[in-house]
PDB file of C-alpha atoms in Angstrom:
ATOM      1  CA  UNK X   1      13.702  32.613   7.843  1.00 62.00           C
ATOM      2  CA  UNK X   2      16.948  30.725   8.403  1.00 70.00           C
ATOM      3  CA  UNK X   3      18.323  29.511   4.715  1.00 88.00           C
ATOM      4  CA  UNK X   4      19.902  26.459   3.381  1.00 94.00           C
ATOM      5  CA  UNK X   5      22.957  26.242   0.752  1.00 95.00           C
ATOM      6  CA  UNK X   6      23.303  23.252  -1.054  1.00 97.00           C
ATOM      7  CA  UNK X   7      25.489  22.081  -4.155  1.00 97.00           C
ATOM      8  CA  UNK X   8      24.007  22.530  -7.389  1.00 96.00           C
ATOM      9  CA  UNK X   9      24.643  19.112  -8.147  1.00 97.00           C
ATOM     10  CA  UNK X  10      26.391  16.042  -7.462  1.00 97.00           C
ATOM     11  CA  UNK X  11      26.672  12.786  -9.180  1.00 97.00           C
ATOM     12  CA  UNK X  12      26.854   9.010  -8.148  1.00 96.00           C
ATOM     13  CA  UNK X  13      27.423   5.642  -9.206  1.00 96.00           C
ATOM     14  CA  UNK X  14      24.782   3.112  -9.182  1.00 97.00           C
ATOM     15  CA  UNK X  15      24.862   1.033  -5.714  1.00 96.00           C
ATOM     16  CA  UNK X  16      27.361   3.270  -3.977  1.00 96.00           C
ATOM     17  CA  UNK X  17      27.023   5.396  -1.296  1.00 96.00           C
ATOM     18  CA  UNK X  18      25.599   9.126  -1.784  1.00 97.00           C
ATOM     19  CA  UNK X  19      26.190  11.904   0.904  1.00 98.00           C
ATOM     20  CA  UNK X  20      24.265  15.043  -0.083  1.00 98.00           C
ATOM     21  CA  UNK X  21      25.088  18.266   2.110  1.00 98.00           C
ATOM     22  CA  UNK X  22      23.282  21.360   3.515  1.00 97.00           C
ATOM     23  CA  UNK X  23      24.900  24.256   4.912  1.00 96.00           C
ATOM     24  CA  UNK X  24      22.505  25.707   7.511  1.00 94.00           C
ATOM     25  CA  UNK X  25      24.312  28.562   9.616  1.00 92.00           C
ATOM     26  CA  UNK X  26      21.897  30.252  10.747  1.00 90.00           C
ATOM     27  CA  UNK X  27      19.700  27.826  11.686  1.00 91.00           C
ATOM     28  CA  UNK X  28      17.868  28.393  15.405  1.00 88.00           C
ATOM     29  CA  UNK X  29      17.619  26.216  18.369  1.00 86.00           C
ATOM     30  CA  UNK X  30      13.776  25.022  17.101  1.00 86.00           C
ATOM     31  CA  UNK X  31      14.075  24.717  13.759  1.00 89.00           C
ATOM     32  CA  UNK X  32      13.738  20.701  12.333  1.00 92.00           C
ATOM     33  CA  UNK X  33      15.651  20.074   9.401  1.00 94.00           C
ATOM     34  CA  UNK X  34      13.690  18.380   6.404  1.00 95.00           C
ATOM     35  CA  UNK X  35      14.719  16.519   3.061  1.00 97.00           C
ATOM     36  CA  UNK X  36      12.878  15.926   0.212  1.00 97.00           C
ATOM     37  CA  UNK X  37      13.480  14.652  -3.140  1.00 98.00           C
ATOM     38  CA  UNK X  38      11.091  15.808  -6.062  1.00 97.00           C
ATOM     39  CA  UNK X  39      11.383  13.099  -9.539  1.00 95.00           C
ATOM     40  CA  UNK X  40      10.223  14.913 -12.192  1.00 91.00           C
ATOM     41  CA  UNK X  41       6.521  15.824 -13.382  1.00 91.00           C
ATOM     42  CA  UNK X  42       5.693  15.027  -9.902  1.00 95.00           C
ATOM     43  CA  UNK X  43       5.496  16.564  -6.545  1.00 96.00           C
ATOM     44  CA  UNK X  44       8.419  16.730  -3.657  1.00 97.00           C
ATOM     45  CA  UNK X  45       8.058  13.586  -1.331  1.00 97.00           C
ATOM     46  CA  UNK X  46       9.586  13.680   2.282  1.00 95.00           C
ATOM     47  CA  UNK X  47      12.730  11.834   3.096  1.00 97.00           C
ATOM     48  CA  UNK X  48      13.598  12.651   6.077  1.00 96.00           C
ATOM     49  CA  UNK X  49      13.541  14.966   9.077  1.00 94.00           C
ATOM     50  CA  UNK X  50      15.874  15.130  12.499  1.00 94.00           C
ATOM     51  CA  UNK X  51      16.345  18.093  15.246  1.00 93.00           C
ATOM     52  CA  UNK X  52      20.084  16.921  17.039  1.00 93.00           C
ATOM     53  CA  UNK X  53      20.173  13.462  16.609  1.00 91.00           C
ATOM     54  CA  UNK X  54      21.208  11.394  13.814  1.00 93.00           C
ATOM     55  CA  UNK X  55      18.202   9.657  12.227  1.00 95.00           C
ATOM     56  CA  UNK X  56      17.860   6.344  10.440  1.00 95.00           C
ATOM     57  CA  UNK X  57      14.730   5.680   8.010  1.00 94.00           C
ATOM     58  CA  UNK X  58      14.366   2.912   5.251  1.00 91.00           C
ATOM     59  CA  UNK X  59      14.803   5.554   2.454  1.00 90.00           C
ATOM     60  CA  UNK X  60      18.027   7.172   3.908  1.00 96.00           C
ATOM     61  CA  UNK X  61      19.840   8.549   7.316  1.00 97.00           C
ATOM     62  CA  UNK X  62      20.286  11.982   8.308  1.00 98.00           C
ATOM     63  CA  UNK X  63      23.693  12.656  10.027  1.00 98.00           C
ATOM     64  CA  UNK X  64      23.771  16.135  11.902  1.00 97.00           C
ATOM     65  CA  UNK X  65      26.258  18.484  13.023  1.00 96.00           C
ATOM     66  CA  UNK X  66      26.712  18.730  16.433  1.00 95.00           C
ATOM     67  CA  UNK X  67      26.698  22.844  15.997  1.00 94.00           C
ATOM     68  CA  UNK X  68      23.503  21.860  13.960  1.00 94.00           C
ATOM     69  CA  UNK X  69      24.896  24.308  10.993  1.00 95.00           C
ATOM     70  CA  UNK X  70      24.861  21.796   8.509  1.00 96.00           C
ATOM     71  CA  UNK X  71      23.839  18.235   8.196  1.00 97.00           C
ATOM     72  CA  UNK X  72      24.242  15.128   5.187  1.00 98.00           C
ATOM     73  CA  UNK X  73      21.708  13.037   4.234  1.00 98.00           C
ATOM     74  CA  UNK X  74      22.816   9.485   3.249  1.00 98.00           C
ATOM     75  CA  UNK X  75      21.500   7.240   1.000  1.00 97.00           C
ATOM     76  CA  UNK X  76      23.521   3.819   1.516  1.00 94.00           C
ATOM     77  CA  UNK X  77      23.281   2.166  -1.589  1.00 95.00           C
ATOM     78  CA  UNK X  78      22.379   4.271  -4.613  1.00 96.00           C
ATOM     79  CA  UNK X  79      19.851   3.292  -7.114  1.00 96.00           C
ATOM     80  CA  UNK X  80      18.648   4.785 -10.815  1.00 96.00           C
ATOM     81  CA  UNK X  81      15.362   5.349  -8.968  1.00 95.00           C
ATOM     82  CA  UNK X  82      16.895   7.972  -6.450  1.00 96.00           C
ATOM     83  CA  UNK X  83      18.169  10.360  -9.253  1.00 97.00           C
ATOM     84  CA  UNK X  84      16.406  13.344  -8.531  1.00 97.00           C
ATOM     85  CA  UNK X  85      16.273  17.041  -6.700  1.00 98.00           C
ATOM     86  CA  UNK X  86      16.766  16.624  -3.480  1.00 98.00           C
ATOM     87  CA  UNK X  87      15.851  19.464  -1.018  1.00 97.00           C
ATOM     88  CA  UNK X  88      17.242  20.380   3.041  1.00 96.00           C
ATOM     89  CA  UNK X  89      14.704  22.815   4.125  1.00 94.00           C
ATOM     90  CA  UNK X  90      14.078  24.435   7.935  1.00 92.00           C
ATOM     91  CA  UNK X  91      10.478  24.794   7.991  1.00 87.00           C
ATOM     92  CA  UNK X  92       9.134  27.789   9.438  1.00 77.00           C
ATOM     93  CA  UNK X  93       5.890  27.866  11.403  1.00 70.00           C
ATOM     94  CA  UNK X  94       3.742  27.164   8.098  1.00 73.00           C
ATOM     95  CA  UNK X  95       6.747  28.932   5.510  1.00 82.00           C
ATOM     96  CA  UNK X  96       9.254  26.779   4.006  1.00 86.00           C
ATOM     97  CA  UNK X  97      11.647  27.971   1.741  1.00 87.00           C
ATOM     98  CA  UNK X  98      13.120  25.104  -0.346  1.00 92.00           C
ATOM     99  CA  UNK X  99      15.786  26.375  -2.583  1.00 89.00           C
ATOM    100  CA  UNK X 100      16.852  25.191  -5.943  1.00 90.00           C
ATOM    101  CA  UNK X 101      18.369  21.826  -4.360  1.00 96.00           C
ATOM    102  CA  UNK X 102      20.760  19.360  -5.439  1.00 98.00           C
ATOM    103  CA  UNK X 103      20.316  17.482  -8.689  1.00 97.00           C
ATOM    104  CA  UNK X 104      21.834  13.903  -7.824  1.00 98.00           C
ATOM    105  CA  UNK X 105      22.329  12.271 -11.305  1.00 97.00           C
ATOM    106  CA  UNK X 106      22.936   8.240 -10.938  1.00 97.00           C
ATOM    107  CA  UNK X 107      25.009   6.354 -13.211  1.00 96.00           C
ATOM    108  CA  UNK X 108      24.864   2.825 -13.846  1.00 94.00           C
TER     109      UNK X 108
ATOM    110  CA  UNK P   1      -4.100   4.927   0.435  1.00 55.00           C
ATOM    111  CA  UNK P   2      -5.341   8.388  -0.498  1.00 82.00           C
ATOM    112  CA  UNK P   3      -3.113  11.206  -1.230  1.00 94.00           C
ATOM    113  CA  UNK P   4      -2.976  15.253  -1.946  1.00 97.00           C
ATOM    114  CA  UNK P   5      -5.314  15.353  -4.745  1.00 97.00           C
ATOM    115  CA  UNK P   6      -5.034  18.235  -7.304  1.00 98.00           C
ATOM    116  CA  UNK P   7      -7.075  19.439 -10.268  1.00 97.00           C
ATOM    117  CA  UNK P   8      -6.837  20.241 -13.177  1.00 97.00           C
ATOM    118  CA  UNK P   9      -3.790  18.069 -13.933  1.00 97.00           C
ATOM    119  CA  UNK P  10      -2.973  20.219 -16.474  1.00 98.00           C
ATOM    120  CA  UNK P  11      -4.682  23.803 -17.506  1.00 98.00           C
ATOM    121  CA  UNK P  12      -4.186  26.139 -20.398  1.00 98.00           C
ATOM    122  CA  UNK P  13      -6.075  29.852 -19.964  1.00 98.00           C
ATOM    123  CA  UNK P  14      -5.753  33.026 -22.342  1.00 97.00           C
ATOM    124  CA  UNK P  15      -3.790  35.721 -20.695  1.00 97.00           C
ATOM    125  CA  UNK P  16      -6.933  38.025 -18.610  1.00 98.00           C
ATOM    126  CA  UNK P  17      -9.026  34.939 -17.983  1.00 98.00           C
ATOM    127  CA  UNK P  18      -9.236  34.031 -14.557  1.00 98.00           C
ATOM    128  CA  UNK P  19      -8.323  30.302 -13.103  1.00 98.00           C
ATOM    129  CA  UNK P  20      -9.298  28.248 -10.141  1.00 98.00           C
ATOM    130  CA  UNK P  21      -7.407  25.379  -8.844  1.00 98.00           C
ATOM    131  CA  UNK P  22      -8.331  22.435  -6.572  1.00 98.00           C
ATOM    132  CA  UNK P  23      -6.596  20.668  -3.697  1.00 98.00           C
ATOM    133  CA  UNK P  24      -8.147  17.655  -1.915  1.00 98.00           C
ATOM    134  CA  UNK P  25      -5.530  16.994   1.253  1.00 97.00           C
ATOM    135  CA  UNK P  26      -5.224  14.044   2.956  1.00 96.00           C
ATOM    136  CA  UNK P  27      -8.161  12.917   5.018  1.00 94.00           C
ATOM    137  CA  UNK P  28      -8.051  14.673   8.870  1.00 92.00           C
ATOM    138  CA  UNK P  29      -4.843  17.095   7.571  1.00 94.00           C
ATOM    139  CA  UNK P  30      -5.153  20.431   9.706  1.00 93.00           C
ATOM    140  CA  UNK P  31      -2.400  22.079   7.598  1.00 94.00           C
ATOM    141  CA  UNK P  32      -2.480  22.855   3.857  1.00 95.00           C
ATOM    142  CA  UNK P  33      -0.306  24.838   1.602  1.00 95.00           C
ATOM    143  CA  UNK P  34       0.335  25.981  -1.473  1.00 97.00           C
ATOM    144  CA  UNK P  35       3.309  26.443  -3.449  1.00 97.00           C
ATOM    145  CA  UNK P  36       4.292  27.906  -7.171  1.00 98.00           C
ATOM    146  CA  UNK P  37       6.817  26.596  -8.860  1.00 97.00           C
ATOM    147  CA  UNK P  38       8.728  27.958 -11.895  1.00 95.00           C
ATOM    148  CA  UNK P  39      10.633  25.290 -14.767  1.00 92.00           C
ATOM    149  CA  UNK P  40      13.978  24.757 -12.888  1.00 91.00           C
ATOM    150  CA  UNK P  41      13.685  26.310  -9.951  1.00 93.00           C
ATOM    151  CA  UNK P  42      12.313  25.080  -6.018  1.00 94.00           C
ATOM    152  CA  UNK P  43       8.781  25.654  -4.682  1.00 96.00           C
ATOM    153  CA  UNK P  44       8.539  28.550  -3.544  1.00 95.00           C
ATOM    154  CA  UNK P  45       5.890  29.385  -0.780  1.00 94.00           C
ATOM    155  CA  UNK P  46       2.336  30.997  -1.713  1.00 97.00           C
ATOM    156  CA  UNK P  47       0.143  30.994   1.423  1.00 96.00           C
ATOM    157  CA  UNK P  48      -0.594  28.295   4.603  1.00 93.00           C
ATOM    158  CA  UNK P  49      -3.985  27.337   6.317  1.00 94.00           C
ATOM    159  CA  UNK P  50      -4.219  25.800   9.556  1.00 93.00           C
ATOM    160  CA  UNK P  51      -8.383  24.581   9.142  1.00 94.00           C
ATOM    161  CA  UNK P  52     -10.187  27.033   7.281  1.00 96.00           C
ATOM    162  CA  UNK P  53      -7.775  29.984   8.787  1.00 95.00           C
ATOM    163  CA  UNK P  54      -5.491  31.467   6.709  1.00 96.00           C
ATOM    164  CA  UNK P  55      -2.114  32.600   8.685  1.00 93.00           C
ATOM    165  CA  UNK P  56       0.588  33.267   6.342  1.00 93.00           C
ATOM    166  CA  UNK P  57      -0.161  34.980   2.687  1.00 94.00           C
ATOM    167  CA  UNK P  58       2.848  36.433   2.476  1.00 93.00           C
ATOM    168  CA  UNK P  59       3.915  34.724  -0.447  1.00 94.00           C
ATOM    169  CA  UNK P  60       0.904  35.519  -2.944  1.00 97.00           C
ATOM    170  CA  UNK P  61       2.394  37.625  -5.718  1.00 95.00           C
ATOM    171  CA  UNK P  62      -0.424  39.895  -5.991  1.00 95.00           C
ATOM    172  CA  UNK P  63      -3.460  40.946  -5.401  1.00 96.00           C
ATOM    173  CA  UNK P  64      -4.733  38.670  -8.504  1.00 98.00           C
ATOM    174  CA  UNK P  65      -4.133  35.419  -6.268  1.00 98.00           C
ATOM    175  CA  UNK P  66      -6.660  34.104  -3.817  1.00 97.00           C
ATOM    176  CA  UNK P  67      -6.779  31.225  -2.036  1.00 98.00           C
ATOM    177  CA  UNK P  68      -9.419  29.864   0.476  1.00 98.00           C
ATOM    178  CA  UNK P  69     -10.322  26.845   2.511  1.00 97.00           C
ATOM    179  CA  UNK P  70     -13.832  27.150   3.845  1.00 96.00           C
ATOM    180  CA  UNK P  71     -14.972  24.200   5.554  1.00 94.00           C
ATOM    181  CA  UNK P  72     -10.787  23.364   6.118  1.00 93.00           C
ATOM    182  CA  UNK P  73     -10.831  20.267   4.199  1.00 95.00           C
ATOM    183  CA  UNK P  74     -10.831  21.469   0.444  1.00 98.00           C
ATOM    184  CA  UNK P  75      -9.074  24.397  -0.483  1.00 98.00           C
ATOM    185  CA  UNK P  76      -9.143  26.922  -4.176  1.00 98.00           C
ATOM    186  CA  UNK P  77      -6.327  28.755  -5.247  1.00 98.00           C
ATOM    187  CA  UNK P  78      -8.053  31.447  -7.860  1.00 98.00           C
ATOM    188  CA  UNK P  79      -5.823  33.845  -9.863  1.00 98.00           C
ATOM    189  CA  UNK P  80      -7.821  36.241 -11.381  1.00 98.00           C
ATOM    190  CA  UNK P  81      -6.879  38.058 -15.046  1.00 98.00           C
ATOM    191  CA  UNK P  82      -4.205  36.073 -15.500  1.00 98.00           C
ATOM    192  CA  UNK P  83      -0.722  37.100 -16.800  1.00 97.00           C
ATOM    193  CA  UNK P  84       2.137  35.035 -18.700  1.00 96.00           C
ATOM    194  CA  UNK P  85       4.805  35.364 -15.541  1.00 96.00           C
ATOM    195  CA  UNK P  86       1.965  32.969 -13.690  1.00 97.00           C
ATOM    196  CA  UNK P  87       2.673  29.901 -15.920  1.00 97.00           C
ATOM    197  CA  UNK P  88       4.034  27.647 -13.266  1.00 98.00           C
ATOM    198  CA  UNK P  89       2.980  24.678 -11.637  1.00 98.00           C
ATOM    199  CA  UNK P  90       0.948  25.344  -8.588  1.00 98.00           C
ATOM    200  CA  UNK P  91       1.529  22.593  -5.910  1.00 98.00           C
ATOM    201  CA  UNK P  92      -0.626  21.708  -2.655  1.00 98.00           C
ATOM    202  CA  UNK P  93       0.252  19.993   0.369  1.00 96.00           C
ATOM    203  CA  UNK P  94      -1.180  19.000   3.496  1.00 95.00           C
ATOM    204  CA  UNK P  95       0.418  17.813   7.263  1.00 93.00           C
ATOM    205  CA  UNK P  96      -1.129  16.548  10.172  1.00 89.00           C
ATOM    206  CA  UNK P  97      -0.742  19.453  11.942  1.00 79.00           C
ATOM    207  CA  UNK P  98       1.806  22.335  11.721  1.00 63.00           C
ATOM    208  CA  UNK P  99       5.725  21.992  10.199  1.00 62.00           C
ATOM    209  CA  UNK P 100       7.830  21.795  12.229  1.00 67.00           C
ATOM    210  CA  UNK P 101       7.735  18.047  13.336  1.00 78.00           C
ATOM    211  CA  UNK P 102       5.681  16.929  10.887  1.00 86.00           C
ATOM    212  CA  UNK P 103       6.446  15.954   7.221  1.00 91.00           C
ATOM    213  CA  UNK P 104       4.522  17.923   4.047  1.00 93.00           C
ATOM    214  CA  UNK P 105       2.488  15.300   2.072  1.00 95.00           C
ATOM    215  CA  UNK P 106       2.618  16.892  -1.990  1.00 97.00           C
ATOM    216  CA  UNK P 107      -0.248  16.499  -4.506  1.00 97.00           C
ATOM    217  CA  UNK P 108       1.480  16.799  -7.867  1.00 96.00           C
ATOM    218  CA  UNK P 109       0.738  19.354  -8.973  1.00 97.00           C
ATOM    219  CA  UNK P 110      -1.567  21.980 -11.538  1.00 98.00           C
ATOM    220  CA  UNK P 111       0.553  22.871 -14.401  1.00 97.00           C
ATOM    221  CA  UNK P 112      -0.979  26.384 -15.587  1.00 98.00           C
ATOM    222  CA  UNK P 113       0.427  27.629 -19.154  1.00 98.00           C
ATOM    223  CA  UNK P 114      -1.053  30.862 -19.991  1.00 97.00           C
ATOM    224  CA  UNK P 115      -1.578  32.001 -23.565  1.00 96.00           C
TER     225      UNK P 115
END
Protein backbone atom coordinates (compact mmCIF):
# COMPACT_ATOMS: atom_id res chain seq x y z
CA UNK A 1 0.00 0.00 0.00
CA UNK A 2 1.34 3.43 -0.92
CA UNK A 3 1.96 5.49 2.59
CA UNK A 4 1.43 8.96 3.73
CA UNK A 5 3.90 11.19 6.01
CA UNK A 6 2.48 13.88 7.75
CA UNK A 7 3.72 16.37 10.59
CA UNK A 8 3.09 15.34 13.97
CA UNK A 9 1.55 18.47 14.63
CA UNK A 10 0.98 21.91 13.74
CA UNK A 11 -0.67 24.78 15.39
CA UNK A 12 -2.93 27.79 14.32
CA UNK A 13 -4.48 30.87 15.28
CA UNK A 14 -8.11 31.25 15.52
CA UNK A 15 -9.60 32.68 12.05
CA UNK A 16 -6.40 32.32 10.07
CA UNK A 17 -5.57 30.25 7.46
CA UNK A 18 -4.36 26.47 8.12
CA UNK A 19 -2.40 24.45 5.41
CA UNK A 20 -1.90 20.87 6.62
CA UNK A 21 0.56 18.68 4.38
CA UNK A 22 0.93 15.04 3.19
CA UNK A 23 3.87 13.64 1.65
CA UNK A 24 2.68 10.85 -0.66
CA UNK A 25 5.69 9.55 -2.93
CA UNK A 26 4.74 6.66 -3.78
CA UNK A 27 1.45 7.16 -4.50
CA UNK A 28 0.07 5.33 -8.00
CA UNK A 29 -1.71 6.68 -10.93
CA UNK A 30 -5.35 5.37 -9.27
CA UNK A 31 -5.04 6.03 -5.98
CA UNK A 32 -7.66 9.09 -4.56
CA UNK A 33 -6.31 10.96 -1.85
CA UNK A 34 -8.65 11.31 1.33
CA UNK A 35 -8.72 13.65 4.53
CA UNK A 36 -10.31 13.20 7.55
CA UNK A 37 -10.35 14.81 10.81
CA UNK A 38 -11.28 12.65 13.98
CA UNK A 39 -12.44 15.21 17.39
CA UNK A 40 -12.02 13.26 20.16
CA UNK A 41 -14.27 10.36 21.75
CA UNK A 42 -15.69 10.24 18.37
CA UNK A 43 -15.16 8.66 15.06
CA UNK A 44 -13.00 10.11 11.88
CA UNK A 45 -15.40 12.20 9.58
CA UNK A 46 -14.44 12.81 5.83
CA UNK A 47 -13.17 16.12 4.67
CA UNK A 48 -12.22 15.80 1.62
CA UNK A 49 -11.08 13.72 -1.34
CA UNK A 50 -9.43 14.77 -4.99
CA UNK A 51 -7.45 12.53 -7.75
CA UNK A 52 -5.39 15.61 -9.94
CA UNK A 53 -7.41 18.42 -9.55
CA UNK A 54 -7.65 20.88 -6.90
CA UNK A 55 -10.95 20.53 -5.01
CA UNK A 56 -13.11 23.06 -3.22
CA UNK A 57 -15.78 21.84 -0.47
CA UNK A 58 -17.55 24.00 2.29
CA UNK A 59 -15.36 22.39 5.04
CA UNK A 60 -11.95 22.98 3.26
CA UNK A 61 -9.95 22.76 -0.31
CA UNK A 62 -7.57 20.25 -1.32
CA UNK A 63 -4.62 21.68 -3.39
CA UNK A 64 -2.57 18.85 -5.23
CA UNK A 65 0.74 18.44 -6.60
CA UNK A 66 0.97 18.28 -10.04
CA UNK A 67 3.53 15.06 -9.57
CA UNK A 68 0.58 14.03 -7.21
CA UNK A 69 3.42 13.16 -4.39
CA UNK A 70 2.04 15.30 -1.94
CA UNK A 71 -0.93 17.50 -1.54
CA UNK A 72 -2.28 20.41 1.38
CA UNK A 73 -5.48 20.58 2.59
CA UNK A 74 -6.72 24.13 3.42
CA UNK A 75 -8.95 25.26 5.78
CA UNK A 76 -9.51 29.15 5.03
CA UNK A 77 -10.47 30.53 8.13
CA UNK A 78 -9.64 28.53 11.25
CA UNK A 79 -12.03 27.94 14.00
CA UNK A 80 -11.76 26.29 17.82
CA UNK A 81 -14.13 23.71 16.33
CA UNK A 82 -11.52 22.40 13.69
CA UNK A 83 -8.83 21.49 16.35
CA UNK A 84 -8.43 18.01 15.85
CA UNK A 85 -6.41 14.89 14.07
CA UNK A 86 -6.53 15.29 10.81
CA UNK A 87 -5.70 12.31 8.48
CA UNK A 88 -4.37 12.15 4.30
CA UNK A 89 -4.95 8.60 3.52
CA UNK A 90 -4.74 6.67 -0.19
CA UNK A 91 -7.35 4.18 0.14
CA UNK A 92 -6.68 0.90 -1.13
CA UNK A 93 -9.33 -1.29 -2.74
CA UNK A 94 -11.18 -1.81 0.77
CA UNK A 95 -7.53 -1.18 3.04
CA UNK A 96 -6.77 2.15 4.25
CA UNK A 97 -3.98 2.84 6.25
CA UNK A 98 -4.42 6.15 8.15
CA UNK A 99 -1.37 6.94 10.10
CA UNK A 100 -1.00 8.76 13.31
CA UNK A 101 -2.00 12.23 11.55
CA UNK A 102 -1.56 15.71 12.35
CA UNK A 103 -2.80 17.15 15.62
CA UNK A 104 -3.89 20.84 14.57
CA UNK A 105 -4.22 22.68 17.96
CA UNK A 106 -6.26 26.20 17.50
CA UNK A 107 -5.61 29.12 19.53
CA UNK A 108 -7.85 31.86 20.15
CA UNK B 1 -30.41 11.47 9.07
CA UNK B 2 -29.17 8.05 10.15
CA UNK B 3 -25.63 7.24 10.66
CA UNK B 4 -22.98 4.19 11.39
CA UNK B 5 -24.53 2.88 14.42
CA UNK B 6 -22.33 0.96 16.96
CA UNK B 7 -22.95 -1.02 20.13
CA UNK B 8 -22.04 -1.30 23.01
CA UNK B 9 -20.93 2.33 23.42
CA UNK B 10 -18.76 1.32 25.87
CA UNK B 11 -17.81 -2.48 27.11
CA UNK B 12 -15.76 -3.81 29.95
CA UNK B 13 -14.99 -7.92 29.74
CA UNK B 14 -12.59 -10.05 32.10
CA UNK B 15 -9.52 -11.10 30.27
CA UNK B 16 -10.74 -14.98 28.55
CA UNK B 17 -14.33 -13.88 28.13
CA UNK B 18 -15.33 -13.53 24.74
CA UNK B 19 -17.02 -10.14 23.17
CA UNK B 20 -19.29 -9.33 20.31
CA UNK B 21 -19.67 -6.01 18.80
CA UNK B 22 -22.39 -4.41 16.62
CA UNK B 23 -22.35 -2.17 13.56
CA UNK B 24 -25.56 -0.87 11.93
CA UNK B 25 -24.17 1.03 8.49
CA UNK B 26 -25.88 3.42 6.75
CA UNK B 27 -29.04 2.36 5.00
CA UNK B 28 -28.18 0.77 1.18
CA UNK B 29 -24.07 0.91 2.14
CA UNK B 30 -22.43 -2.06 0.08
CA UNK B 31 -19.09 -1.52 1.89
CA UNK B 32 -18.38 -1.91 5.62
CA UNK B 33 -15.27 -1.99 7.65
CA UNK B 34 -13.82 -2.28 10.64
CA UNK B 35 -11.04 -0.68 12.29
CA UNK B 36 -9.08 -0.97 15.90
CA UNK B 37 -7.77 1.73 17.30
CA UNK B 38 -5.19 2.04 20.12
CA UNK B 39 -5.11 5.52 22.75
CA UNK B 40 -2.96 7.85 20.52
CA UNK B 41 -2.47 6.23 17.65
CA UNK B 42 -4.62 6.08 13.87
CA UNK B 43 -7.14 3.37 12.93
CA UNK B 44 -5.64 0.86 11.84
CA UNK B 45 -7.42 -1.61 9.39
CA UNK B 46 -9.14 -4.99 10.71
CA UNK B 47 -11.12 -6.55 7.82
CA UNK B 48 -13.61 -5.10 4.72
CA UNK B 49 -16.99 -6.54 3.37
CA UNK B 50 -18.38 -5.71 0.17
CA UNK B 51 -22.36 -7.26 1.01
CA UNK B 52 -22.12 -10.16 3.07
CA UNK B 53 -18.53 -11.12 1.34
CA UNK B 54 -15.67 -10.75 3.17
CA UNK B 55 -12.48 -9.72 0.86
CA UNK B 56 -9.76 -8.42 2.90
CA UNK B 57 -9.00 -9.97 6.63
CA UNK B 58 -5.73 -9.26 6.53
CA UNK B 59 -5.71 -7.05 9.31
CA UNK B 60 -7.39 -9.34 12.12
CA UNK B 61 -4.70 -9.89 14.73
CA UNK B 62 -5.49 -13.38 15.32
CA UNK B 63 -7.27 -16.11 15.07
CA UNK B 64 -9.42 -14.87 18.27
CA UNK B 65 -11.13 -12.10 15.96
CA UNK B 66 -14.12 -12.79 13.78
CA UNK B 67 -16.13 -10.72 12.00
CA UNK B 68 -19.23 -11.44 9.78
CA UNK B 69 -21.96 -9.76 7.83
CA UNK B 70 -24.63 -12.24 6.88
CA UNK B 71 -27.48 -10.73 5.28
CA UNK B 72 -24.76 -7.56 4.27
CA UNK B 73 -26.54 -5.00 6.16
CA UNK B 74 -25.50 -5.68 9.90
CA UNK B 75 -22.25 -6.85 10.65
CA UNK B 76 -20.46 -8.62 14.35
CA UNK B 77 -17.03 -8.26 15.13
CA UNK B 78 -16.52 -11.25 17.93
CA UNK B 79 -13.14 -11.64 19.70
CA UNK B 80 -13.11 -14.64 21.44
CA UNK B 81 -10.96 -15.23 25.00
CA UNK B 82 -10.05 -12.00 25.15
CA UNK B 83 -6.58 -10.59 26.08
CA UNK B 84 -5.46 -7.08 27.64
CA UNK B 85 -3.42 -5.93 24.22
CA UNK B 86 -7.27 -5.91 22.67
CA UNK B 87 -8.42 -2.90 24.79
CA UNK B 88 -8.95 -0.48 21.98
CA UNK B 89 -11.74 1.10 20.46
CA UNK B 90 -13.16 -0.89 17.65
CA UNK B 91 -14.61 1.44 14.90
CA UNK B 92 -17.11 0.59 11.89
CA UNK B 93 -17.72 2.26 8.78
CA UNK B 94 -19.70 1.94 5.81
CA UNK B 95 -19.48 3.59 1.89
CA UNK B 96 -21.70 3.43 -0.85
CA UNK B 97 -19.75 1.25 -2.63
CA UNK B 98 -15.96 0.55 -2.66
CA UNK B 99 -12.98 3.33 -1.57
CA UNK B 100 -11.61 4.62 -3.81
CA UNK B 101 -14.08 7.44 -4.93
CA UNK B 102 -16.18 7.24 -2.28
CA UNK B 103 -15.89 8.74 1.27
CA UNK B 104 -15.94 6.24 4.65
CA UNK B 105 -18.99 7.21 6.81
CA UNK B 106 -17.58 6.32 10.85
CA UNK B 107 -19.87 5.06 13.65
CA UNK B 108 -18.06 6.12 16.81
CA UNK B 109 -16.98 3.73 18.01
CA UNK B 110 -16.97 0.44 20.83
CA UNK B 111 -14.53 1.23 23.45
CA UNK B 112 -13.47 -2.39 24.82
CA UNK B 113 -11.32 -2.25 28.23
CA UNK B 114 -10.42 -5.64 29.24
CA UNK B 115 -9.85 -6.61 32.86
Amino acid sequence: DAKTTQPNSMESNEEEPVHLPCNHSTISGTDYIHWYRQLPSQGPEYVIHGLTSNVNNRMASLAIAEDRKSSTLILHRATLRDAAVYYCILPNAGKSTFGDGTTLTVKP
Amino acid sequence: GAGVSQSPRYKVAKRGQDVALRCDPISGHVSLFWYQQALGQGPEFLTYFQNEAQLDKSGLPSDRFFAERPEGSVSTLKIQRTQQEDSAVYLCASSHLGTLNQPQHFGDGTRLSIL
